[in-house]
Amino acid sequence: MGSFAALVSAIRIPLSQGTARIRWTLAAALSLGGGAIWSMHFIGMIGYRVDGLDLRYGLPLTGVSLLIAVAVSALGLTLVASHQRSIGWLALSEPFP
């Protein structure tokens, strides 16, 4: 659901300008970074168990991880929505080995 909502929102980013563009970028970043990527990893970590250890998650650090996921998604969406295509941006988008 988060990925679909991000796709629907992201399609509108390059077609809009000004505050509308910022709103669509934020909507797509929240959907992708929070609703898809972060929530999938967080649910996976909730299910993680280690025998003999009591794992707990602190609310502040968990909130910061959500903000990082949304911010990085917003940055990626902004880069993709801009019509600049250069080797530098492509090099930054490549996964590290």
Coordinates of C-alpha atoms in Angstrom, one line a residue:
M1 CA 0.0 0.0 0.0
G2 CA 2.8 2.4 0.9
S3 CA 4.6 1.8 -2.4
F4 CA 1.4 2.3 -4.4
A5 CA 0.6 5.5 -2.6
A6 CA 4.2 6.7 -3.2
L7 CA 4.0 5.9 -6.9
V8 CA 0.7 7.7 -7.3
S9 CA 2.1 10.8 -5.5
A10 CA 5.5 10.7 -7.2
I11 CA 3.9 10.8 -10.6
R12 CA 2.6 14.2 -9.8
I13 CA 5.9 15.7 -8.6
P14 CA 7.4 16.6 -11.9
L15 CA 4.0 17.9 -13.2
S16 CA 3.6 20.4 -10.4
Q17 CA 5.4 23.6 -9.2
G18 CA 5.9 25.6 -6.0
T19 CA 4.1 24.5 -2.9
A20 CA 2.2 21.8 -4.7
R21 CA 5.5 20.2 -5.7
I22 CA 6.7 20.2 -2.1
R23 CA 3.4 18.7 -0.9
W24 CA 3.5 15.9 -3.5
T25 CA 7.2 15.2 -2.6
L26 CA 6.3 15.1 1.1
A27 CA 3.3 12.8 0.4
A28 CA 5.4 10.4 -1.7
A29 CA 8.3 10.5 0.9
L30 CA 5.9 9.7 3.8
S31 CA 4.3 6.9 1.8
L32 CA 7.6 5.4 0.6
G33 CA 9.9 6.1 3.5
G34 CA 7.4 5.6 6.3
G35 CA 4.5 3.6 4.9
A36 CA 6.6 1.1 2.9
I37 CA 10.3 0.9 3.8
W38 CA 10.4 1.9 7.5
S39 CA 7.2 0.0 8.5
M40 CA 8.4 -3.2 6.8
H41 CA 11.7 -3.1 8.6
F42 CA 10.2 -2.1 11.9
I43 CA 7.6 -4.9 11.8
G44 CA 10.5 -7.3 10.9
M45 CA 12.5 -6.1 13.9
I46 CA 9.5 -6.5 16.3
G47 CA 9.5 -10.1 15.3
Y48 CA 13.2 -10.6 16.0
R49 CA 14.0 -12.6 19.0
V50 CA 17.2 -13.5 20.8
D51 CA 17.2 -16.2 23.4
G52 CA 18.1 -14.9 26.8
L53 CA 17.8 -11.2 25.8
D54 CA 14.9 -8.8 26.4
L55 CA 14.9 -6.5 23.4
R56 CA 13.2 -3.1 23.7
Y57 CA 12.9 -0.2 21.3
G58 CA 13.2 3.4 22.5
L59 CA 10.6 5.8 21.2
P60 CA 13.0 8.7 20.5
L61 CA 15.5 6.5 18.5
T62 CA 12.7 4.8 16.7
G63 CA 11.2 8.2 15.7
V64 CA 14.5 9.4 14.5
S65 CA 14.9 6.3 12.3
L66 CA 11.4 7.1 10.8
L67 CA 12.5 10.7 10.1
I68 CA 15.7 9.5 8.4
A69 CA 13.8 7.1 6.2
V70 CA 11.3 9.8 5.1
A71 CA 14.1 12.4 4.6
V72 CA 16.2 10.1 2.5
S73 CA 13.1 9.1 0.4
A74 CA 12.3 12.8 -0.1
L75 CA 15.9 13.4 -1.2
G76 CA 15.8 10.5 -3.7
L77 CA 12.4 11.6 -5.0
T78 CA 13.6 15.1 -5.5
L79 CA 16.7 14.0 -7.4
V80 CA 14.6 11.7 -9.6
A81 CA 11.9 14.3 -10.3
S82 CA 14.5 16.9 -11.3
H83 CA 15.2 16.6 -15.0
Q84 CA 19.0 16.8 -14.5
R85 CA 20.7 13.7 -15.5
S86 CA 24.5 13.6 -14.9
I87 CA 27.2 11.1 -14.1
G88 CA 27.5 12.5 -10.6
W89 CA 23.9 11.9 -9.7
L90 CA 24.0 8.4 -11.2
A91 CA 27.2 7.6 -9.2
L92 CA 25.4 8.6 -6.0
S93 CA 22.4 6.5 -6.9
E94 CA 24.5 3.3 -7.4
P95 CA 24.4 0.8 -4.4
F96 CA 27.7 0.4 -2.6
P97 CA 29.3 -3.1 -2.9

